Amino acid sequence: MNDIIKIIYNEFKAIGTNIPILIVLILGNVGYGFLYNLLYNTNVYRDAPIAIVDMSQSDVSRHFIDYIDATQQVEVIMKTQDFHEAKRKLLEREIVGFLYIPSDLKENIMCGKQTECLIYGSTLSFLDYLNISEAVNFSSLEINSELLPEMIKNLNMIDVLFLANDKAVDIISEPLYNESEGYGTYLIPPVMVIIIFQTMMITMAMRMGDEVTKSRSSKVTELEYHSISKSLCLKIVLGKAITNVMIYIVFSIFFLGLLPLIFHLPHLGNYLDIAIMMIPYLFASAFFCLCLSPFFTDADMPLFLIVFMSVPLVFLTGISYPLELMPWHWKILHYLFPVAPATLAFVKLDCMGGDLTNIRPEMTTLWIQCAVYFVTAVLVWRRKSLKN
């Protein structure tokens, strides 16, 4: 026990005197947390500027455009019959997209035929396309219900009977976990869990890379000293893991407790349940990083490698893409990274108001990862010590 306490003390001392690691720990975590929340603080994107290419020039198309302009998603800033002009405005970023209304819109509607109105946009922001699509869909449903009596006059008897016998379905949409339907309140909570994993990997990798750098210039290394006993390798792994878990308990309170209060993020869960979930997550993440220690031979390399893992990790969690639809090889990666089940567990607890019984599969995965990565880390460090 005294050896573990000594290792923990030495780790805190080494981290506290290493300026680059302190910068990542303090400025990185605090900066990451506030930056993401400030970027998505608007939460819901409204009144996206669009244009309408109205080739119909009919009362129906004008009514349709009025409906689109009345939605909260978009604002119609230009109406034209020149397709190329609208395209030029899109390329110059004066608009985020435009809707093309064909010339036979009214005739097709009155004859009961389907009419295609095309949406044009860029891939610079999928939120823009989503806004335009929602506005057009809502408006088309409204105008269809208004024009239905006029459409029936031009239909034959069979089609009229079909419409008369068709039972209307009232669709009532009630968001259960994201009342504002905002992108920020949906994305930020899981991203906070991912940031904890990322910054822990960066700081631990920098610390291990710094050890390797110092050992190259020293004849007697810490690893050589501890290579005399397997139990001491086990204590090194435990000491390093406990040190980083203690540090990230503080940052977990900042990310999952303080920031949601400051930026009014959704919080439906119990803090005790979240704390219980974070214990295996932090230990599994620390042991996972220690397993990768042979790859961290430089103190600066982790910064260039791990920072770009954000998007793949968001994908692997199953938040942005359903886990059930993932190919088998992506599912394997999902169960290899501790951040993936932990993110799902946190969303179920904090955003959906669940309890520990709802995250039993994720908790089981995290505890299995703790055991597997702990044994693997001890074996890895034992092998490193023997090489030295």
Coordinates of C-alpha atoms in Angstrom, one line a residue:
M1 CA 0.0 0.0 0.0
N2 CA 2.9 2.4 0.8
D3 CA 4.4 1.7 -2.6
I4 CA 1.1 2.7 -4.3
I5 CA 0.8 5.9 -2.3
K6 CA 4.4 6.7 -3.2
I7 CA 3.7 6.1 -6.9
I8 CA 0.6 8.3 -6.7
Y9 CA 2.7 11.0 -5.0
N10 CA 5.4 10.8 -7.6
E11 CA 2.8 11.0 -10.4
F12 CA 1.1 14.1 -9.0
K13 CA 4.6 15.7 -8.6
A14 CA 5.6 14.8 -12.2
I15 CA 2.3 16.1 -13.6
G16 CA 2.4 19.2 -11.5
T17 CA 5.8 20.2 -12.6
N18 CA 5.2 19.4 -16.3
I19 CA 4.0 22.7 -17.9
P20 CA 2.7 21.1 -21.2
I21 CA 0.6 18.5 -19.3
L22 CA -0.8 21.2 -17.0
I23 CA -1.7 23.3 -20.0
V24 CA -3.6 20.4 -21.6
L25 CA -5.2 19.5 -18.2
I26 CA -6.4 22.9 -17.3
L27 CA -6.7 25.0 -20.4
G28 CA -7.5 22.0 -22.6
N29 CA -10.4 20.7 -20.5
V30 CA -11.8 24.2 -19.6
G31 CA -11.3 25.5 -23.1
Y32 CA -12.8 22.4 -24.7
G33 CA -15.8 22.5 -22.4
F34 CA -16.6 26.2 -22.9
L35 CA -15.8 26.2 -26.6
Y36 CA -18.2 23.5 -27.5
N37 CA -21.0 24.9 -25.5
L38 CA -20.5 28.5 -26.8
L39 CA -20.4 27.2 -30.4
Y40 CA -23.7 25.4 -30.0
N41 CA -25.2 27.9 -27.6
T42 CA -27.7 29.1 -30.2
N43 CA -28.9 25.5 -30.1
V44 CA -31.7 25.9 -32.7
Y45 CA -30.9 27.4 -36.1
R46 CA -33.7 29.6 -37.3
D47 CA -34.5 31.8 -40.3
A48 CA -31.9 30.4 -42.7
P49 CA -31.8 32.6 -45.8
I50 CA -33.1 30.8 -48.9
A51 CA -34.3 31.7 -52.4
I52 CA -37.3 30.4 -54.4
V53 CA -37.1 29.7 -58.1
D54 CA -40.8 29.9 -59.0
M55 CA -41.4 28.7 -62.5
S56 CA -45.1 28.2 -61.9
Q57 CA -46.0 31.8 -61.1
S58 CA -49.5 30.7 -60.0
D59 CA -51.6 31.5 -57.1
V60 CA -50.8 28.0 -55.7
S61 CA -47.1 28.5 -55.9
R62 CA -47.4 32.0 -54.3
H63 CA -49.4 30.5 -51.5
F64 CA -46.9 27.7 -51.1
I65 CA -44.0 30.3 -50.8
D66 CA -46.0 32.2 -48.2
Y67 CA -46.3 29.1 -46.1
I68 CA -42.6 28.4 -46.4
D69 CA -41.6 31.9 -45.5
A70 CA -43.9 31.7 -42.4
T71 CA -42.0 28.8 -41.0
Q72 CA -39.4 29.4 -38.3
Q73 CA -36.8 27.3 -40.0
V74 CA -36.2 29.6 -43.1
E75 CA -36.6 33.1 -44.4
V76 CA -37.3 33.6 -48.1
I77 CA -35.0 36.6 -49.1
M78 CA -35.3 36.2 -52.9
K79 CA -37.9 35.1 -55.5
T80 CA -36.9 34.6 -59.0
Q81 CA -37.4 32.6 -62.2
D82 CA -33.7 32.5 -63.0
F83 CA -32.2 29.2 -61.9
H84 CA -28.7 30.3 -62.6
E85 CA -29.1 33.5 -60.5
A86 CA -30.2 31.4 -57.5
K87 CA -27.2 29.1 -58.1
R88 CA -24.9 32.0 -58.1
K89 CA -26.3 33.4 -54.9
L90 CA -25.8 29.9 -53.3
L91 CA -22.1 29.8 -54.5
E92 CA -21.5 33.3 -53.1
R93 CA -23.0 32.2 -49.7
E94 CA -25.7 34.8 -49.8
I95 CA -28.2 32.0 -49.3
V96 CA -27.9 28.6 -47.9
G97 CA -30.1 26.9 -50.5
F98 CA -33.0 27.3 -52.8
L99 CA -36.2 25.6 -53.8
Y100 CA -37.1 24.9 -57.4
I101 CA -40.9 25.0 -58.2
P102 CA -41.7 23.5 -61.6
S103 CA -44.0 25.2 -64.1
D104 CA -46.7 22.5 -63.9
L105 CA -47.2 22.7 -60.2
K106 CA -50.8 23.9 -60.2
E107 CA -51.9 21.6 -63.0
N108 CA -50.5 18.5 -61.5
I109 CA -52.0 19.3 -58.1
M110 CA -55.4 19.9 -59.5
C111 CA -55.2 16.7 -61.4
G112 CA -54.2 14.7 -58.3
K113 CA -50.7 14.0 -59.7
Q114 CA -47.6 14.0 -57.7
T115 CA -45.3 17.1 -58.2
E116 CA -41.6 17.2 -57.4
C117 CA -40.1 20.4 -56.0
L118 CA -36.3 20.2 -55.9
I119 CA -34.2 21.5 -53.0
Y120 CA -30.7 22.7 -53.8
G121 CA -28.1 23.3 -51.2
S122 CA -24.4 22.8 -50.3
T123 CA -22.8 20.2 -48.1
L124 CA -21.1 22.9 -46.0
S125 CA -23.8 22.5 -43.4
F126 CA -26.3 19.7 -43.2
L127 CA -28.3 21.8 -40.7
D128 CA -29.1 24.2 -43.5
Y129 CA -30.5 21.4 -45.7
L130 CA -32.4 20.0 -42.7
N131 CA -34.0 23.4 -42.1
I132 CA -35.1 23.8 -45.8
S133 CA -36.4 20.3 -45.9
E134 CA -38.5 20.7 -42.8
A135 CA -39.9 24.0 -43.9
V136 CA -40.9 22.6 -47.3
N137 CA -42.4 19.4 -45.9
F138 CA -44.5 21.3 -43.3
S139 CA -45.7 23.8 -45.9
S140 CA -46.6 21.0 -48.4
L141 CA -48.7 19.2 -45.8
E142 CA -50.6 22.4 -45.0
I143 CA -51.2 23.4 -48.6
N144 CA -52.3 19.8 -49.5
S145 CA -55.0 19.9 -46.8
E146 CA -56.2 23.3 -48.1
L147 CA -56.4 22.3 -51.7
L148 CA -57.9 18.9 -51.2
P149 CA -61.5 20.1 -51.8
E150 CA -60.5 21.6 -55.1
M151 CA -58.6 18.5 -56.1
I152 CA -61.6 16.3 -55.6
K153 CA -63.6 18.3 -58.2
N154 CA -61.2 17.2 -60.9
L155 CA -60.9 13.5 -59.9
N156 CA -62.9 10.6 -61.2
M157 CA -65.5 8.8 -59.0
I158 CA -63.1 5.9 -58.1
D159 CA -60.4 8.3 -56.8
V160 CA -63.0 10.3 -54.9
L161 CA -64.4 7.1 -53.2
F162 CA -60.8 6.1 -52.3
L163 CA -60.2 9.5 -50.7
A164 CA -63.5 9.4 -48.9
N165 CA -62.9 6.0 -47.4
D166 CA -59.3 6.9 -46.4
K167 CA -59.2 7.5 -42.7
A168 CA -57.2 10.5 -41.7
V169 CA -54.4 10.1 -39.2
D170 CA -53.7 12.8 -36.7
I171 CA -49.9 12.9 -36.0
I172 CA -49.0 14.5 -32.7
S173 CA -45.3 15.0 -32.2
E174 CA -44.0 15.4 -28.6
P175 CA -40.2 15.5 -28.1
L176 CA -39.6 13.4 -25.0
Y177 CA -35.9 14.2 -24.2
N178 CA -35.1 17.3 -26.3
E179 CA -37.9 19.8 -25.9
S180 CA -36.2 22.6 -27.9
E181 CA -35.3 20.1 -30.6
G182 CA -31.9 21.8 -30.7
Y183 CA -28.7 20.4 -32.0
G184 CA -26.7 21.6 -29.0
T185 CA -28.9 20.0 -26.3
Y186 CA -28.7 16.8 -28.3
L187 CA -25.0 16.8 -29.1
I188 CA -23.2 18.5 -26.2
P189 CA -24.0 16.0 -23.3
P190 CA -22.4 13.0 -25.0
V191 CA -19.5 15.2 -26.3
M192 CA -18.7 16.1 -22.7
V193 CA -18.1 12.4 -21.9
I194 CA -15.9 12.0 -25.0
I195 CA -13.8 15.1 -24.1
I196 CA -13.0 13.4 -20.7
F197 CA -11.7 10.3 -22.5
Q198 CA -9.8 12.3 -25.1
T199 CA -8.0 14.7 -22.7
M200 CA -7.2 11.8 -20.3
M201 CA -5.6 9.9 -23.2
I202 CA -3.6 13.0 -24.2
T203 CA -2.3 13.8 -20.7
M204 CA -1.4 10.1 -19.9
A205 CA 0.2 9.6 -23.3
M206 CA 2.3 12.8 -22.8
R207 CA 3.3 11.6 -19.3
M208 CA 4.4 8.2 -20.6
G209 CA 6.2 9.7 -23.6
D210 CA 8.0 12.1 -21.2
E211 CA 9.1 9.0 -19.2
V212 CA 10.5 7.3 -22.3
T213 CA 12.4 10.5 -23.3
K214 CA 14.0 10.9 -19.9
S215 CA 14.9 7.2 -19.7
R216 CA 16.8 7.5 -22.9
S217 CA 19.1 10.0 -21.3
S218 CA 19.5 8.1 -18.0
K219 CA 21.3 4.8 -17.4
V220 CA 19.0 3.7 -14.6
T221 CA 15.3 4.1 -15.2
E222 CA 12.3 3.8 -13.0
L223 CA 11.2 0.8 -15.1
E224 CA 14.5 -1.0 -14.4
Y225 CA 14.1 -0.3 -10.7
H226 CA 10.6 -1.9 -10.7
S227 CA 11.5 -4.8 -13.0
I228 CA 12.6 -6.9 -10.0
S229 CA 9.0 -7.8 -9.1
K230 CA 5.7 -8.5 -10.9
S231 CA 3.8 -7.1 -7.9
L232 CA 5.6 -3.7 -8.3
C233 CA 4.5 -3.6 -12.0
L234 CA 0.9 -4.1 -10.8
K235 CA 1.4 -1.3 -8.2
I236 CA 2.7 1.0 -10.9
V237 CA -0.4 0.4 -13.1
L238 CA -2.7 0.9 -10.1
G239 CA -0.9 4.0 -9.0
K240 CA -0.9 5.7 -12.3
A241 CA -4.5 4.8 -12.9
I242 CA -5.7 6.0 -9.5
T243 CA -3.8 9.3 -10.0
N244 CA -5.5 10.1 -13.3
V245 CA -8.9 8.9 -12.0
M246 CA -8.5 11.3 -9.0
I247 CA -7.7 14.2 -11.4
Y248 CA -10.6 13.4 -13.7
I249 CA -13.1 13.1 -10.9
V250 CA -12.6 16.9 -10.6
F251 CA -13.0 17.5 -14.3
S252 CA -16.0 15.1 -14.5
I253 CA -17.7 17.3 -11.9
F254 CA -16.9 20.3 -14.1
F255 CA -18.0 18.7 -17.4
L256 CA -21.1 16.8 -16.2
G257 CA -22.2 18.9 -13.3
L258 CA -21.1 22.6 -13.6
L259 CA -21.3 23.1 -17.4
P260 CA -24.9 21.8 -17.8
L261 CA -26.0 24.3 -15.1
I262 CA -24.2 27.2 -16.8
F263 CA -25.5 26.4 -20.3
H264 CA -28.9 25.0 -19.3
L265 CA -28.3 21.6 -20.8
P266 CA -30.9 18.8 -20.2
H267 CA -30.6 17.1 -16.9
L268 CA -33.1 14.5 -15.9
G269 CA -30.8 12.0 -14.1
N270 CA -29.6 11.4 -10.6
Y271 CA -26.1 12.6 -9.8
L272 CA -25.4 9.5 -7.6
D273 CA -26.2 7.2 -10.5
I274 CA -24.0 9.2 -12.8
A275 CA -21.1 9.1 -10.2
I276 CA -21.5 5.3 -10.0
M277 CA -21.3 5.0 -13.8
M278 CA -18.3 7.2 -14.0
I279 CA -16.2 5.0 -11.6
P280 CA -15.7 2.1 -14.1
Y281 CA -15.5 4.5 -17.0
L282 CA -12.6 6.5 -15.6
F283 CA -10.7 3.3 -14.5
A284 CA -11.4 1.6 -17.8
S285 CA -10.1 4.7 -19.7
A286 CA -7.0 4.9 -17.5
F287 CA -6.2 1.2 -17.9
F288 CA -6.9 1.4 -21.7
C289 CA -4.3 4.3 -22.0
L290 CA -1.7 2.3 -20.0
C291 CA -2.2 -0.7 -22.4
L292 CA -1.1 1.6 -25.3
S293 CA 2.0 2.8 -23.5
P294 CA 4.5 1.1 -26.0
F295 CA 3.1 3.3 -28.7
F296 CA 3.7 6.6 -26.8
T297 CA 7.4 7.1 -27.3
D298 CA 7.2 10.9 -27.6
A299 CA 5.6 13.5 -25.4
D300 CA 4.3 15.6 -28.4
M301 CA 3.0 12.9 -30.7
P302 CA -0.3 12.3 -28.8
L303 CA -1.5 15.8 -29.4
F304 CA -1.5 15.3 -33.2
L305 CA -3.0 11.8 -33.0
I306 CA -5.8 11.9 -30.4
V307 CA -7.2 15.3 -31.1
F308 CA -8.6 14.1 -34.4
M309 CA -10.5 11.2 -32.9
S310 CA -13.6 13.3 -32.0
V311 CA -15.7 12.5 -35.0
P312 CA -14.9 8.7 -35.1
L313 CA -15.6 8.5 -31.4
V314 CA -19.0 10.2 -31.8
F315 CA -19.8 7.8 -34.5
L316 CA -18.8 4.7 -32.5
T317 CA -20.9 5.7 -29.5
G318 CA -24.1 5.0 -31.3
I319 CA -25.4 8.5 -30.7
S320 CA -25.2 9.9 -34.2
Y321 CA -25.7 6.5 -35.9
P322 CA -27.7 3.6 -34.5
L323 CA -25.6 0.9 -33.0
E324 CA -28.0 -1.7 -34.3
L325 CA -27.3 -0.7 -37.9
M326 CA -23.5 -0.7 -37.6
P327 CA -21.5 -3.3 -39.5
W328 CA -19.9 -6.0 -37.2
H329 CA -16.4 -4.6 -37.4
W330 CA -17.6 -1.2 -36.2
K331 CA -19.5 -2.9 -33.3
I332 CA -16.2 -4.5 -32.3
L333 CA -14.6 -1.1 -32.0
H334 CA -17.6 0.1 -30.1
Y335 CA -16.9 -2.5 -27.4
L336 CA -13.2 -1.8 -27.4
F337 CA -13.2 1.9 -26.5
P338 CA -14.5 2.6 -23.0
V339 CA -15.9 5.9 -24.1
A340 CA -18.6 4.3 -26.4
P341 CA -20.7 2.4 -23.7
A342 CA -20.0 5.2 -21.2
T343 CA -21.5 7.8 -23.5
L344 CA -24.6 5.7 -24.1
A345 CA -25.0 5.1 -20.4
F346 CA -24.6 8.9 -19.6
V347 CA -27.3 9.8 -22.3
K348 CA -29.7 7.2 -20.8
L349 CA -29.1 8.5 -17.3
D350 CA -28.8 12.3 -17.7
C351 CA -30.7 13.1 -20.9
M352 CA -33.4 10.4 -20.8
G353 CA -34.0 10.2 -17.0
G354 CA -33.1 6.5 -16.6
D355 CA -31.5 4.8 -13.6
L356 CA -28.8 2.1 -13.1
T357 CA -31.1 -0.7 -14.2
N358 CA -31.5 1.0 -17.7
I359 CA -27.7 1.0 -18.2
R360 CA -27.0 -2.6 -17.0
P361 CA -25.5 -3.7 -20.4
E362 CA -23.2 -0.6 -20.5
M363 CA -22.1 -1.0 -16.9
T364 CA -21.3 -4.7 -17.5
T365 CA -19.2 -3.8 -20.5
L366 CA -17.3 -1.1 -18.6
W367 CA -16.5 -3.5 -15.7
I368 CA -15.3 -6.2 -18.1
Q369 CA -13.1 -3.6 -19.8
C370 CA -11.7 -2.6 -16.4
A371 CA -10.7 -6.2 -15.7
V372 CA -9.3 -6.9 -19.2
Y373 CA -7.4 -3.7 -19.6
F374 CA -6.0 -3.9 -16.1
V375 CA -4.5 -7.3 -16.7
T376 CA -3.3 -6.3 -20.1
A377 CA -1.7 -3.1 -18.8
V378 CA 0.2 -5.1 -16.1
L379 CA 1.5 -7.5 -18.7
V380 CA 2.5 -4.7 -21.0
W381 CA 4.4 -2.9 -18.2
R382 CA 6.0 -6.1 -17.1
R383 CA 7.2 -6.7 -20.6
K384 CA 8.6 -3.2 -20.9
S385 CA 10.5 -3.5 -17.6
L386 CA 12.0 -6.8 -18.7
K387 CA 13.2 -5.2 -22.0
N388 CA 14.9 -2.5 -20.0

